[in-house]
Coordinates of C-alpha atoms in Angstrom, one line a residue:
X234 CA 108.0 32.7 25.8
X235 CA 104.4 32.1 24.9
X236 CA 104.8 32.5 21.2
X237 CA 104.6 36.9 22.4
X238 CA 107.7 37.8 20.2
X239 CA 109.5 37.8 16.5
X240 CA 112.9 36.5 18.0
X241 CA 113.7 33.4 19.8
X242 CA 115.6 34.0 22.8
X243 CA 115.5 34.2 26.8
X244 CA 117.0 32.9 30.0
X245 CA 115.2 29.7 30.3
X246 CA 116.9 28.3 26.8
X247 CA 119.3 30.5 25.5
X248 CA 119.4 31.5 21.6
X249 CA 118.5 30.4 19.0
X250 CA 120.5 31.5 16.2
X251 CA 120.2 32.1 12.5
X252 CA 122.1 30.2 10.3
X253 CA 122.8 32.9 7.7
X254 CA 124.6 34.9 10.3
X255 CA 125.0 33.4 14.3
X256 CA 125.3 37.1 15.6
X257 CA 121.7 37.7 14.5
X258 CA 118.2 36.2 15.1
X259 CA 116.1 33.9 13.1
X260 CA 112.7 35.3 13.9
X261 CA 110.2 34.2 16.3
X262 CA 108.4 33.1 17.7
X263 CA 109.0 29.4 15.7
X264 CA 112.9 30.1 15.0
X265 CA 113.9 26.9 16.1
X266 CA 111.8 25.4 13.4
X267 CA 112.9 28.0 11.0
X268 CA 116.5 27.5 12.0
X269 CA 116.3 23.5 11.7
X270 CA 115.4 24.4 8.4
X271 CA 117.5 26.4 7.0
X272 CA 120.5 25.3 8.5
X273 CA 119.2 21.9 6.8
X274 CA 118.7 19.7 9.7
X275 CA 115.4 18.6 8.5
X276 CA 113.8 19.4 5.2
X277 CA 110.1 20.9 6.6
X278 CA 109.0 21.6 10.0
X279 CA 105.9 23.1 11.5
X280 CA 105.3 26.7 13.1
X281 CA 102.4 28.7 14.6
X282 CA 101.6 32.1 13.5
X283 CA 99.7 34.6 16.0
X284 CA 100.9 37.8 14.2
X285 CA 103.7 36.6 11.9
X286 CA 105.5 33.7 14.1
X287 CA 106.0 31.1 10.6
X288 CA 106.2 34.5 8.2
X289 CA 108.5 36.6 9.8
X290 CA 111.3 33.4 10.6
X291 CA 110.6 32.2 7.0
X292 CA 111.9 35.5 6.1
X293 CA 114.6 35.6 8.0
X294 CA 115.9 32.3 7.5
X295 CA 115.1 32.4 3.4
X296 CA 112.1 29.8 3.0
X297 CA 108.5 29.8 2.7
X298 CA 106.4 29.9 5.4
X299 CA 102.4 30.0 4.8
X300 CA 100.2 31.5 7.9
X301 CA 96.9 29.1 6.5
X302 CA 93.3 30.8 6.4
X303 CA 91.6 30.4 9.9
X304 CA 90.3 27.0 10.7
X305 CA 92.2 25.0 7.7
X306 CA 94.5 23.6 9.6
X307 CA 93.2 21.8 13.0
X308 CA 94.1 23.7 16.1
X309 CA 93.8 21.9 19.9
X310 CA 93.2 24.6 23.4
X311 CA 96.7 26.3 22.9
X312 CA 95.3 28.4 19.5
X313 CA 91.9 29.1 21.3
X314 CA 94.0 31.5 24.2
X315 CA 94.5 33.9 21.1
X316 CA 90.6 34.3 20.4
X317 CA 91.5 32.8 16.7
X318 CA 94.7 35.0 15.8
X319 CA 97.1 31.6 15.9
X320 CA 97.1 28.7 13.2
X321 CA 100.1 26.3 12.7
X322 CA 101.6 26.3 9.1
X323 CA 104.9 24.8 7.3
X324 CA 108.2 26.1 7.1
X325 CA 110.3 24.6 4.2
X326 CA 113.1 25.3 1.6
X327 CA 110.5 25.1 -1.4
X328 CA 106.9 25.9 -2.3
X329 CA 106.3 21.9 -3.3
X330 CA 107.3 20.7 0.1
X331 CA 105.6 23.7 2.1
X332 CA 102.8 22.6 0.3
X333 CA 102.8 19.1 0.6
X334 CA 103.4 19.5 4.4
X335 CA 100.1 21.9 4.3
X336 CA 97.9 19.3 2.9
X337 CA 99.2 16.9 5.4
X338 CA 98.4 19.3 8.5
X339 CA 94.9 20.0 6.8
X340 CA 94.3 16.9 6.2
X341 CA 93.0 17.8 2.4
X342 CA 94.9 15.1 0.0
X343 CA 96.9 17.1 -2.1
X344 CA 95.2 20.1 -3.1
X345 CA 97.7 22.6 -2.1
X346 CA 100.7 20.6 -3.7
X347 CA 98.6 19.9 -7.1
X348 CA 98.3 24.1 -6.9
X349 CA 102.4 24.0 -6.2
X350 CA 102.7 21.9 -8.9
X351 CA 100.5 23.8 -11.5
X352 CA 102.2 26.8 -10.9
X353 CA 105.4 25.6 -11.5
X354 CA 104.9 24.2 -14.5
X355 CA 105.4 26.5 -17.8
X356 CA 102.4 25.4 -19.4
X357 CA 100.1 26.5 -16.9
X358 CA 100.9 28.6 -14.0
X359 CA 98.6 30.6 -12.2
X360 CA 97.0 32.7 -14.7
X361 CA 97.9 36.4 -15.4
X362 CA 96.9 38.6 -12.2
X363 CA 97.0 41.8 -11.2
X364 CA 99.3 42.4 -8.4
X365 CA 98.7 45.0 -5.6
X366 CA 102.7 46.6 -3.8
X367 CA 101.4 47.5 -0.5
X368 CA 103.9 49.2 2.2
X369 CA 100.7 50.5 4.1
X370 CA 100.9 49.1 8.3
X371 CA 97.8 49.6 10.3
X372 CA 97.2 53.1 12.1
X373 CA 99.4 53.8 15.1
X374 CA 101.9 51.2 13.9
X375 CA 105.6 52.5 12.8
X376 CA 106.1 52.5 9.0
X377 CA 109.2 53.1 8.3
X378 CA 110.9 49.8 6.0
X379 CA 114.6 49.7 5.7
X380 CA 116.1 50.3 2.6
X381 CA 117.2 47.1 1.8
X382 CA 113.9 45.7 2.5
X383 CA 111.9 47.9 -0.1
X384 CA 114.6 47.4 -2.4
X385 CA 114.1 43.7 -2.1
X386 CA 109.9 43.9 -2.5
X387 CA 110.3 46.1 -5.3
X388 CA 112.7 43.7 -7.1
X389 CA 110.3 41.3 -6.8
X390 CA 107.7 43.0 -8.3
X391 CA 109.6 43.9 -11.0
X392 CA 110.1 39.9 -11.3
X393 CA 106.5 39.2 -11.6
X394 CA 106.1 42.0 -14.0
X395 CA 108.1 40.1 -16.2
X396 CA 106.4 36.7 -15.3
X397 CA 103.6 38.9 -17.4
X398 CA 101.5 40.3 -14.1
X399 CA 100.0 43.6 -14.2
X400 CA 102.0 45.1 -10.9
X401 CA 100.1 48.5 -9.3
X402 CA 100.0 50.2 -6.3
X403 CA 97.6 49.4 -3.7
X404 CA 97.0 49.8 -0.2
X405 CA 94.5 48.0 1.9
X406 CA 92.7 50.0 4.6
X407 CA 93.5 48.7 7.9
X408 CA 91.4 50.3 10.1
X409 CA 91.3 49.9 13.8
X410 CA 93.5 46.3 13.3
X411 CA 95.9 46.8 15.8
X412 CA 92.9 48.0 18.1
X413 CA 91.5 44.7 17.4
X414 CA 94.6 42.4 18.0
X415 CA 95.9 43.8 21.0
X416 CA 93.5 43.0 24.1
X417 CA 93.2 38.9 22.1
X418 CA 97.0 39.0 22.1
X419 CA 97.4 40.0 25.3
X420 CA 94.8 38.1 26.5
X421 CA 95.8 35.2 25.3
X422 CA 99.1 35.8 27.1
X423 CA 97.7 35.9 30.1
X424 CA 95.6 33.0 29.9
X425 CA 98.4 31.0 28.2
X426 CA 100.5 32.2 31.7
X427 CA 98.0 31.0 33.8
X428 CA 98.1 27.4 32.2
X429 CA 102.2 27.4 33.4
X430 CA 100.5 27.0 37.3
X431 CA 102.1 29.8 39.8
X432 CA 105.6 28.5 39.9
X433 CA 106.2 29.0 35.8
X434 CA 109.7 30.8 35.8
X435 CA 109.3 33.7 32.7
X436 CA 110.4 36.9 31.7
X437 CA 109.6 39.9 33.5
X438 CA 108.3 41.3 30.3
X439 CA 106.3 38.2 30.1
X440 CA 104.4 38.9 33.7
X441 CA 104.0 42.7 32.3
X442 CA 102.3 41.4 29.5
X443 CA 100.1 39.3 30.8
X444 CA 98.9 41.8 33.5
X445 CA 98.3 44.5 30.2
X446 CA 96.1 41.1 28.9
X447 CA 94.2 41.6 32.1
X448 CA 93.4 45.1 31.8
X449 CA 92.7 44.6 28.3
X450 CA 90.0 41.7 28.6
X451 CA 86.5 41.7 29.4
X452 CA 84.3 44.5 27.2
X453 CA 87.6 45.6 25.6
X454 CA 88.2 42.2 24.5
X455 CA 84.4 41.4 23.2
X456 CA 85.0 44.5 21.5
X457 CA 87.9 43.8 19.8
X458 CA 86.7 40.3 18.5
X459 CA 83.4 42.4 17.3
X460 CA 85.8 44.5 15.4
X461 CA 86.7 41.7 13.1
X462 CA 83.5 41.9 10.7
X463 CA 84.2 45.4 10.1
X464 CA 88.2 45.2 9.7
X465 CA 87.4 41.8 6.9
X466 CA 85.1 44.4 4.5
X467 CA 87.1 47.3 4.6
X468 CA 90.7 45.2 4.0
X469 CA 89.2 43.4 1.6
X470 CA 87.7 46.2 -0.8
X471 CA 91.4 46.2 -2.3
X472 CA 90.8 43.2 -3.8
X473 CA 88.2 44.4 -5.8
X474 CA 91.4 46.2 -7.6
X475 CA 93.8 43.2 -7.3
X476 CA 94.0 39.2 -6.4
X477 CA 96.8 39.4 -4.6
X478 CA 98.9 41.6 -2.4
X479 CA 102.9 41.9 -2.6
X480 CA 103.7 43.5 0.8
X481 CA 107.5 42.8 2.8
X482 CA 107.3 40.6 5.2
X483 CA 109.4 42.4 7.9
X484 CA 110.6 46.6 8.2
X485 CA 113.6 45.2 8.9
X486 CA 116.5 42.5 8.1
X487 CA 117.0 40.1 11.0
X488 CA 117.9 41.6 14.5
X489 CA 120.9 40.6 16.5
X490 CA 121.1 38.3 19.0
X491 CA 120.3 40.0 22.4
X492 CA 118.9 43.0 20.8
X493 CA 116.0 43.5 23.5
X494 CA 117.9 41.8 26.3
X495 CA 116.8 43.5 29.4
X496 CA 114.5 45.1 28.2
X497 CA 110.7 45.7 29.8
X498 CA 107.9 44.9 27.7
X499 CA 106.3 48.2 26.8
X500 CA 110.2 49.0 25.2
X501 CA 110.1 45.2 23.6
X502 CA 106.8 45.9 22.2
X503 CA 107.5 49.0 20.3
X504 CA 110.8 47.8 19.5
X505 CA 109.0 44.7 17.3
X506 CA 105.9 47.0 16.3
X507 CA 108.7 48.8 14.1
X508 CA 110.8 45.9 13.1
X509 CA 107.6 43.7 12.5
X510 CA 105.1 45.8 11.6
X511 CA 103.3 44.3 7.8
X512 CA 102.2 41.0 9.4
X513 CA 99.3 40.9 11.9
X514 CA 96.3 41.9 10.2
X515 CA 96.2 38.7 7.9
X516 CA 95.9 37.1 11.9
X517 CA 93.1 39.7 12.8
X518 CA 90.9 38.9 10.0
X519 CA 92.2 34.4 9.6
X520 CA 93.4 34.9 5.7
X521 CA 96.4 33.3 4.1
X522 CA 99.6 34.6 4.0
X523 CA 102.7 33.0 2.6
X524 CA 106.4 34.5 2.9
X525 CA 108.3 34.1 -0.2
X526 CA 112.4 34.8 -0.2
X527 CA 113.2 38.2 -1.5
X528 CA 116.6 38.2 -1.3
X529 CA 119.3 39.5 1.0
X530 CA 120.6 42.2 2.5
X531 CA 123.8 44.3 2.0
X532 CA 125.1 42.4 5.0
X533 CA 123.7 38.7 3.3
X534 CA 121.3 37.9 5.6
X535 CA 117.9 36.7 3.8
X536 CA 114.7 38.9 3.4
X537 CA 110.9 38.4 2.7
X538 CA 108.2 39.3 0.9
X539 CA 104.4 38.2 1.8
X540 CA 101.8 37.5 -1.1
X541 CA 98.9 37.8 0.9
X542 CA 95.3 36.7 0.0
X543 CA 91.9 36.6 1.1
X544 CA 90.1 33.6 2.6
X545 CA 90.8 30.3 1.1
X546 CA 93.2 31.9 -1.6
X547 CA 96.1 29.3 -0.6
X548 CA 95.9 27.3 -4.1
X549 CA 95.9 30.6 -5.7
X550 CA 98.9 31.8 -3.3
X551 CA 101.1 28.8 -3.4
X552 CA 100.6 28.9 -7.5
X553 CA 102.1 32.3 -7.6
X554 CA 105.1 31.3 -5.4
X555 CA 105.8 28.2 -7.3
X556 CA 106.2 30.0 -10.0
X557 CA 108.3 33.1 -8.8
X558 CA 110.4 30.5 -7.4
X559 CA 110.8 29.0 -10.6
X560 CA 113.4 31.8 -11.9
X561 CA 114.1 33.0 -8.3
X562 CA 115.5 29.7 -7.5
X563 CA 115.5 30.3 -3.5
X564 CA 115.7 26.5 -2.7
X565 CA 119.0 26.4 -4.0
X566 CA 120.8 28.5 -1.5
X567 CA 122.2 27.6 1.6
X568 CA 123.9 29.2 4.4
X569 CA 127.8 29.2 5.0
X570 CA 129.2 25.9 5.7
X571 CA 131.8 26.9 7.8
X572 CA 129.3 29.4 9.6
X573 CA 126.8 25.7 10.4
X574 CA 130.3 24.0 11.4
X575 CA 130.7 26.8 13.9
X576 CA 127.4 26.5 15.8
X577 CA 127.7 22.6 15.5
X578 CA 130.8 23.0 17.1
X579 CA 129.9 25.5 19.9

C-alpha cells in the first residue's frame, strides 16, 4: 500500500508472488512489475523507487532495475508526497532493454542505450575503474547480510577483478541518512493517505504510519530535507577513492509470502530495515543506482548486487553492467516452467 514496503502483498489484492519460487515474495513495492517480468509476461516494465522499490524486486526477481538520478526521469504529484525520495525507473531481463526503456522515460534519445551498447562491446567497454565493496548501512540500521548474499557480492567482485577493475574496500559515510529519510517517508505516507479521501480501506499498519508521518512533519521534516546538503558531501568523499560502488542490494534472499502478515507497523518496519537495509541512501541524496543479478541462493531464488554512482553517473553505470553481463549472462535464465504453469493455473 502506498509504495511503504519491499514486498507486495495485503488484503485488498492478495499476493503477488515470485516466479523463481511462489512460496516467497518478489520485492516491493513494484513486484507486480518485477514479477511480469521475470515470469516473462512482458519483456520491460516500469517501477518507482522511494528507498529501493525497482532495486530490491530486480533483485529478487533476477533483472536489472536502475533507481535514475533525481529529476532525470519526469515525475507528476504522486513523487512530490516523498519530498524527492521517489523516481520511476525500468525493470527488464537485460541492461540494453533497461536502458533503452530509460531513455524513453527520460525522454533523452538514446544516450543510456549507446552507453549499454558501448559497454558491451569488447572493443570498448567502460574503461578500467576502480571499484569500491561496500557492506556499510547507515547508523541505527541493522547490518547484518546473509551469508549467501555476501557470498554472491563478493563473487561478483571477484568477476570484475578479472574484467581487469582494481576491486578495494570502501565504505561511504552515511551519516544521519536514515534521520533524513524517515519524517519525508513517513510524510509522504500520510499525505499520499489523505489523497485516498476518508473512506480508503488500508492496512492498520498503513494508518500507524501515516499518523508517525504526522508527528514527524513540520520542523522535523524541514530538517530532514536540510539534511540532504550535508549527507551528499560526506557520501560522496568515497568517490574520491573509487567511481563506483559494489554494495548488495538486499541483507537478505527473498522473504516468504505472508512473512509480516499481521503484523503492526513498528514490527514491519524493523522487520524490512534488516532485510532491506543497503538501499535508501541513493533515495536521500537522488543518485543512480542500478541492481545487477548476483546470482542465487542455496535455495535458487535470485540475488542482487547494486553498482551505485553519483549524480548523473547512469552512462557510466549501465556501461559497467553491460559488460558484467556479458560473461554473467543473467538474461538467459528463466524461472521453472512448471513452477509459471502452476501460478497460471491457480
Amino acid at each position: 500500500e502506498l509504495g511503504q514496503w519491499p514486498f507486495t502483498e495485503g488484503p485488498g489484492f492478495g499476493a503477488a508472488r515470485n516466479p523463481y519460487d511462489l512460496e516467497r515474495t518478489p520485492g516491493g513495492s513494484s513486484g507486480g512489475s518485477a514479477a511480469a517480468v521475470a515470469a516473462g509476461l512482458v519483456p520491460a516494465a516500469i517501477g518507482s523507487d522511494g528507498a529501493g522499490s525497482v532495486r530490491i524486486p530486480a533483485a529478487w526477481c533476477g533483472l536489472v532495475g536502475i533507481k535514475p538520478s533525481r529529476g532525470l526521469v519526469p515525475g507528476g504529484g504522486w513523487f512530490d508526497l516523498f519530498h524527492g525520495l521517489s523516481t520511476n525507473g525500468p525493470l527488464a531481463r537485460d541492461t540494453a532493454d533497461a536502458a533503452l526503456l530509460l531513455d524513453v522515460l527520460a525522454d533523452t534519445g538514446t544516450r543510456h542505450a549507446d552507453a549499454a551498447r558501448s559497454g558491451a562491446d569488447p572493443a570498448r567497454g567502460p574503461g578500467r575503474l576502480r571499484i569500491g565493496v561496500s557492506f556499510a548501512t547507515p547508523w541505527f540500521v541493522p547490518g547484518k547480510v546473509h551469508p549467501d548474499v555476501r557470498s554472491a557480492v563478493l563473487r561478483v567482485a571477484d568477476v570484475l577483478r578479472g574484467l581487469g577493475h582494481e576491486v578495494i574496500e570502501a565504505e561511504p559515510d552515511h551519516g544521519l541518512a536514515g534521520m533524513a529519510f524517515l519524517p519525508r517517508g513517513t510524510n509522504g505516507v500520510r499525505r499520499g493517505l489523505a489523497s485516498l479521501g476518508p473512506g480508503a480501506v488500508v492496512e492498520g499498519r498503513t494508518r500507524e504510519h501515516a499518523r508517525l508521518g504526522g508527528l514527524l512533519g513540520g520542523p522535523l521534516l524541514r530538517g530532514a530535507k536540510a539534511l540532504e546538503p550535508l549527507l551528499a558531501g560526506r557520501m560522496a568523499k568515497v568517490y574520491e577513492r573509487v567511481d563506483v560502488l559494489l554494495a548488495p542490494t538486499t541483507a537478505r534472499p527473498a522473504l516468504r509470502v505472508g512473512h509480516f502478515d499481521g503484523r503492526s507497523y513498528w514490527p514491519t518496519g524493523t522487520g524490512i530495515e534488516a532485510a532491506c537495509p543497503f538501499a535508501f541512501p541513493w533515495n536521500v541524496v537522488g543518485w543512480p543506482g542500478i541492481n545487477v543479478p548476483a546470482g542465487t541462493s542455496a535455495g535458487g531464488v535470485p540475488l542482487g548486487a547494486q553498482l551505485l554512482g553519483r549524480a548523473g553517473d547512469e552512462p557510466g553505470l549501465l556501461a559497467l553492467a553491460a559488460q558484467l553481463e556479458t560473461v554473467e549472462r543473467w538474461h538467459e535464465r528463466r524461472p521453472d516452467d512448471a513452477a509459471l504453469a502452476a501460478a497460471a493455473s491457480g
